[in-house]
Coordinates of C-alpha atoms in Angstrom, one line a residue:
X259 CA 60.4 117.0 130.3
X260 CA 60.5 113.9 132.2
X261 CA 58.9 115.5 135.4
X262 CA 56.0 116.2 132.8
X263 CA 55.8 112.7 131.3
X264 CA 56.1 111.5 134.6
X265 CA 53.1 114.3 135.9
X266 CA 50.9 112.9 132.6
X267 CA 51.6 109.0 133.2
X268 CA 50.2 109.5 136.7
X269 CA 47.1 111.5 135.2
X270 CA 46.5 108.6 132.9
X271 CA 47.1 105.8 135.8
X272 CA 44.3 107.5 138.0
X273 CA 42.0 108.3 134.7
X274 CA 42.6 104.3 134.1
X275 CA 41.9 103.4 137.7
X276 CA 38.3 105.5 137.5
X277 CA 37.1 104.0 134.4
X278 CA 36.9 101.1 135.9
X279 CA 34.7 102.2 138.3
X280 CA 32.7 104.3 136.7
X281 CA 29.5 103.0 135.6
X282 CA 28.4 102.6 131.9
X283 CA 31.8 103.3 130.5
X284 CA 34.1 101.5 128.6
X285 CA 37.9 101.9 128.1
X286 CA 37.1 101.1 124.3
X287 CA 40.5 101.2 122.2
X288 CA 42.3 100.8 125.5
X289 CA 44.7 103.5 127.2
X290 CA 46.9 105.6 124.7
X291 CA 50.3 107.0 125.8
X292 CA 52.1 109.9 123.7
X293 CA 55.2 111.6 123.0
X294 CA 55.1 114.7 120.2
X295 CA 57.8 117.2 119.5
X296 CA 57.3 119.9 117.0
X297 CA 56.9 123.7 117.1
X298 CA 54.4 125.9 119.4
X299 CA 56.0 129.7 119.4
X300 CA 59.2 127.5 119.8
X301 CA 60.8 124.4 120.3
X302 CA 58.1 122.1 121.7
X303 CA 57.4 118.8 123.1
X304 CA 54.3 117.3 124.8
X305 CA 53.6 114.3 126.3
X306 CA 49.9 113.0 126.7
X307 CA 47.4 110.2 128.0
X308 CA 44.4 109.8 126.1
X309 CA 41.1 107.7 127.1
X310 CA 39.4 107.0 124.1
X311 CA 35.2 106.0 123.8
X312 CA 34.4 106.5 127.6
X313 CA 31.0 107.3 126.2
X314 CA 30.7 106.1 122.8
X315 CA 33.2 108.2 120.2
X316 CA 34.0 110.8 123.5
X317 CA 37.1 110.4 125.5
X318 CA 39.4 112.3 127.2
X319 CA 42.9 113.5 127.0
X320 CA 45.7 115.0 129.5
X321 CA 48.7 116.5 128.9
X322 CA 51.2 118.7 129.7
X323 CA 54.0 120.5 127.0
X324 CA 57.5 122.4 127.5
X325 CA 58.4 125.0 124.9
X326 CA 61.5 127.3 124.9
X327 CA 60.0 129.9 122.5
X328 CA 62.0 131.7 120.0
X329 CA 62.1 134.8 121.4
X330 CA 61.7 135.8 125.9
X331 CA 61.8 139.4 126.0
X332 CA 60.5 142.0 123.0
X333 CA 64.1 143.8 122.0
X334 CA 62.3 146.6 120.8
X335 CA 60.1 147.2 124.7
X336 CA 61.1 150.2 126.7
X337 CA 62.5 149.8 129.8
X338 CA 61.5 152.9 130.8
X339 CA 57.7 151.5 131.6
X340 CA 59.7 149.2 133.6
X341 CA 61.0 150.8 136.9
X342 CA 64.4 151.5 135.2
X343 CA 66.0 154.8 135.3
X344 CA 67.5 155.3 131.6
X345 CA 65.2 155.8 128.3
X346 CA 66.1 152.8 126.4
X347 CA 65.0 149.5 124.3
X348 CA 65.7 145.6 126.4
X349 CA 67.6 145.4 122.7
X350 CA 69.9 148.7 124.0
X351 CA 70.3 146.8 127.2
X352 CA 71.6 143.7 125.8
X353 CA 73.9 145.7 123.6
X354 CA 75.1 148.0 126.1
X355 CA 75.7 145.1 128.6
X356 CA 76.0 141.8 127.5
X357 CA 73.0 140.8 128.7
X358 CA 70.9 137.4 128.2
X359 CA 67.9 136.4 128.2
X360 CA 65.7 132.8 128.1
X361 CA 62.7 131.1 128.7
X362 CA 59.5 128.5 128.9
X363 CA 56.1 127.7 128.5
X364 CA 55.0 125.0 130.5
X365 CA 51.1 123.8 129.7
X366 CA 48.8 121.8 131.2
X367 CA 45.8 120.5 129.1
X368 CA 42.3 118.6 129.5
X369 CA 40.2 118.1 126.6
X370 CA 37.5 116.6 125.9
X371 CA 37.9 114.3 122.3
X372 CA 35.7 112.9 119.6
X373 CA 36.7 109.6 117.5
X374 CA 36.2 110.5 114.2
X375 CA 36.5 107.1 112.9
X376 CA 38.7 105.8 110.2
X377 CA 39.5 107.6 107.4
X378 CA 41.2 105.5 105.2
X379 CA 42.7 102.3 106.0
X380 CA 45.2 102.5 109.2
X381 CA 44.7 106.1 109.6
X382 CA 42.3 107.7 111.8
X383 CA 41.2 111.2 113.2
X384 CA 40.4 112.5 116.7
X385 CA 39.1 116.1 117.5
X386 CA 40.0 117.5 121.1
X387 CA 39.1 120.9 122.7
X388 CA 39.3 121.6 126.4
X389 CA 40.9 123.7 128.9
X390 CA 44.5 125.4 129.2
X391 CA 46.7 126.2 132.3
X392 CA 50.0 127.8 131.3
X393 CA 53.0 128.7 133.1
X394 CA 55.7 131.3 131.6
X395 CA 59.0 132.2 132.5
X396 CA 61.5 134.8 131.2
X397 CA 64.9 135.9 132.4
X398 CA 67.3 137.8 131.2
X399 CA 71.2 138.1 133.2
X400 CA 74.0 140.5 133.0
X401 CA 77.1 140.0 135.7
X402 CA 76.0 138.0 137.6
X403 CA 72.4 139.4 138.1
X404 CA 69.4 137.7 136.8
X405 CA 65.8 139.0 136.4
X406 CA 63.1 137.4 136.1
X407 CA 59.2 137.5 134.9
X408 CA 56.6 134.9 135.1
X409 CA 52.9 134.4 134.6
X410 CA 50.3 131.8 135.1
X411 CA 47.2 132.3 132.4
X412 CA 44.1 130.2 132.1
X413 CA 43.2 129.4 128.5
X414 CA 41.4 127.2 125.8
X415 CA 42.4 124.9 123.2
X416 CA 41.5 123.2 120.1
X417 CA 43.0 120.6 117.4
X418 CA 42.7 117.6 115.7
X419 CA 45.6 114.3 115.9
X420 CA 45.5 112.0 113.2
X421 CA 47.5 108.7 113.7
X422 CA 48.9 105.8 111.7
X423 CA 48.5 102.6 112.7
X424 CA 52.8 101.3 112.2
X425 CA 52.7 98.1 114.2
X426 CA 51.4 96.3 116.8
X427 CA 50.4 98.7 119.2
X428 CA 52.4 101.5 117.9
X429 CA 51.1 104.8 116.0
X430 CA 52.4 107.6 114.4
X431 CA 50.7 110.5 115.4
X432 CA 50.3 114.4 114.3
X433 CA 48.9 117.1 116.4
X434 CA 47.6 120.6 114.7
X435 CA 46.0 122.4 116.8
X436 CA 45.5 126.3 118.3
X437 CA 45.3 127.5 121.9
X438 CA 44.2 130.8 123.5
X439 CA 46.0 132.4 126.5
X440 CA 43.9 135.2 128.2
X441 CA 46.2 138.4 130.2
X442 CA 47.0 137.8 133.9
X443 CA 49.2 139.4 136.5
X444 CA 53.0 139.5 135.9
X445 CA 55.6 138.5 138.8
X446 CA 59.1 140.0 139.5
X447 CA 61.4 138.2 141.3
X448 CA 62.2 141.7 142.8
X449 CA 58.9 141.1 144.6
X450 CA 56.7 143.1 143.0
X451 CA 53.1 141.6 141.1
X452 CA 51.9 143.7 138.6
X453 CA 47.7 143.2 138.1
X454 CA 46.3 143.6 134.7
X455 CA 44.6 147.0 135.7
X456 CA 47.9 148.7 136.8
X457 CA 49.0 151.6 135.0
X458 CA 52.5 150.5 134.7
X459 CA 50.9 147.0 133.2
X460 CA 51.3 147.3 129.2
X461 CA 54.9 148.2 130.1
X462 CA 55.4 144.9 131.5
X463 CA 53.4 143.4 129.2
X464 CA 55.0 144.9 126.1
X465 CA 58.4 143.1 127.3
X466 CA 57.5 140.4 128.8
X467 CA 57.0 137.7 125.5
X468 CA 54.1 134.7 126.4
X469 CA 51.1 132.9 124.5
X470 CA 48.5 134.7 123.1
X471 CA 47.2 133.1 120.1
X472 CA 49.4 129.8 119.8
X473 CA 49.2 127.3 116.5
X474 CA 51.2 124.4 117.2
X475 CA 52.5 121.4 115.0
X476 CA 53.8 118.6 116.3
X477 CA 54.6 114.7 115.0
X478 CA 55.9 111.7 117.5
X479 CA 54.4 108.2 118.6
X480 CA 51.4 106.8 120.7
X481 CA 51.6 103.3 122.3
X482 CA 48.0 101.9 122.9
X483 CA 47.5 99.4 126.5

């Protein structure tokens, strides 16, 4: 998480440095730096930079997330669509030998916001939508052997934060929102790259657990410079 805040702080430094350049734009409310946790198909945090009123009420935000969903692999997928030899369920295979498995969902976000204004004193409303770049991982190990399965999807977002002003330059902030991941290859670490029009693909697929459809929640702080 900190080589995301870190990736996102940077983002907001050259997004800063730009604005000042750019002609006909303002900074507006200044520079806002975030920090939400919540849920997103798991255990989530995100950290964000947000330029609001470049252009009148439009800004723009970029962040990047970690989740550790709830669940890697489907227990019920067959690992016979899978290159194994034996007819049985990733949940027999855990059973049968102790097996393991884990995790994440790193995303990357743009959006483009709208600064719906106050909406009742010290509380106001912004509206983002934008563009999605994920990255998913899942492993599972037995004795000493570990397996993975990743994919990088391109996808779109949308969501509202409201925030409350607590002091200073200090907000409380919520995040509701839903993003959409579209289908993409699948890696192996055994080598192999399974495309989306392989035969052996909804195999993979079925096993292998990452965003579709994603609502996520999330509350945390925003610091305004």
């Amino acid at each position: 998480m900190k080589k995301l805040l870190a990736l996102t702080i940077s983002a907001g430094l050259a997004t800063a440095g730009a604005q000042t350049l750019g002609a006909g734009f303002s900074t507006g409310g200044g520079i806002e730096l975030g920090l939400t946790g919540g849920y997103a198909n798991g255990l989530s945090g995100e950290a964000f930079v947000h330029a609001p009123n470049l252009a009148g009420p439009f800004g723009l935000k970029v962040g990047a997330s970690l989740t550790r969903p709830s669940d890697a692999l489907n227990d019920n997928a067959s690992f016979t669509n899978t290159g194994t030899d034996a007819d049985l369920t990733f949940g027999d295979f855990k059973n049968a030998f102790g097996a393991t498995e884990s995790g994440s969902h790193t995303v990357f976000s743009l959006d483009g916001t709208y600064d719906v204004g106050e909406l009742t004193p010290g509380v106001g409303a912004t509206l983002y939508a934008g563009g999605r770049y994920g990255l998913f991982r899942s492993s599972t190990s037995f004795e000493g052997d570990t397996t993975t399965y990743s994919s990088n999807a391109f996808g779109i977002g949308a969501g509202v934060m409201v925030d409350y002003a607590l002091a200073g330059n200090l907000s409380l902030v919520g995040d509701l929102g839903v993003d959409q991941f579209f289908k993409s290859a699948i890696n192996v670490s055994n080598g192999d790259s399974i495309a989306t029009n392989d035969p052996s693909y909804s195999g993979f697929d079925n096993l292998f657990v990452r965003p579709g459809t994603v609502f996520k929640a999330r509350i945390g702080i925003k610091t305004t410079f």
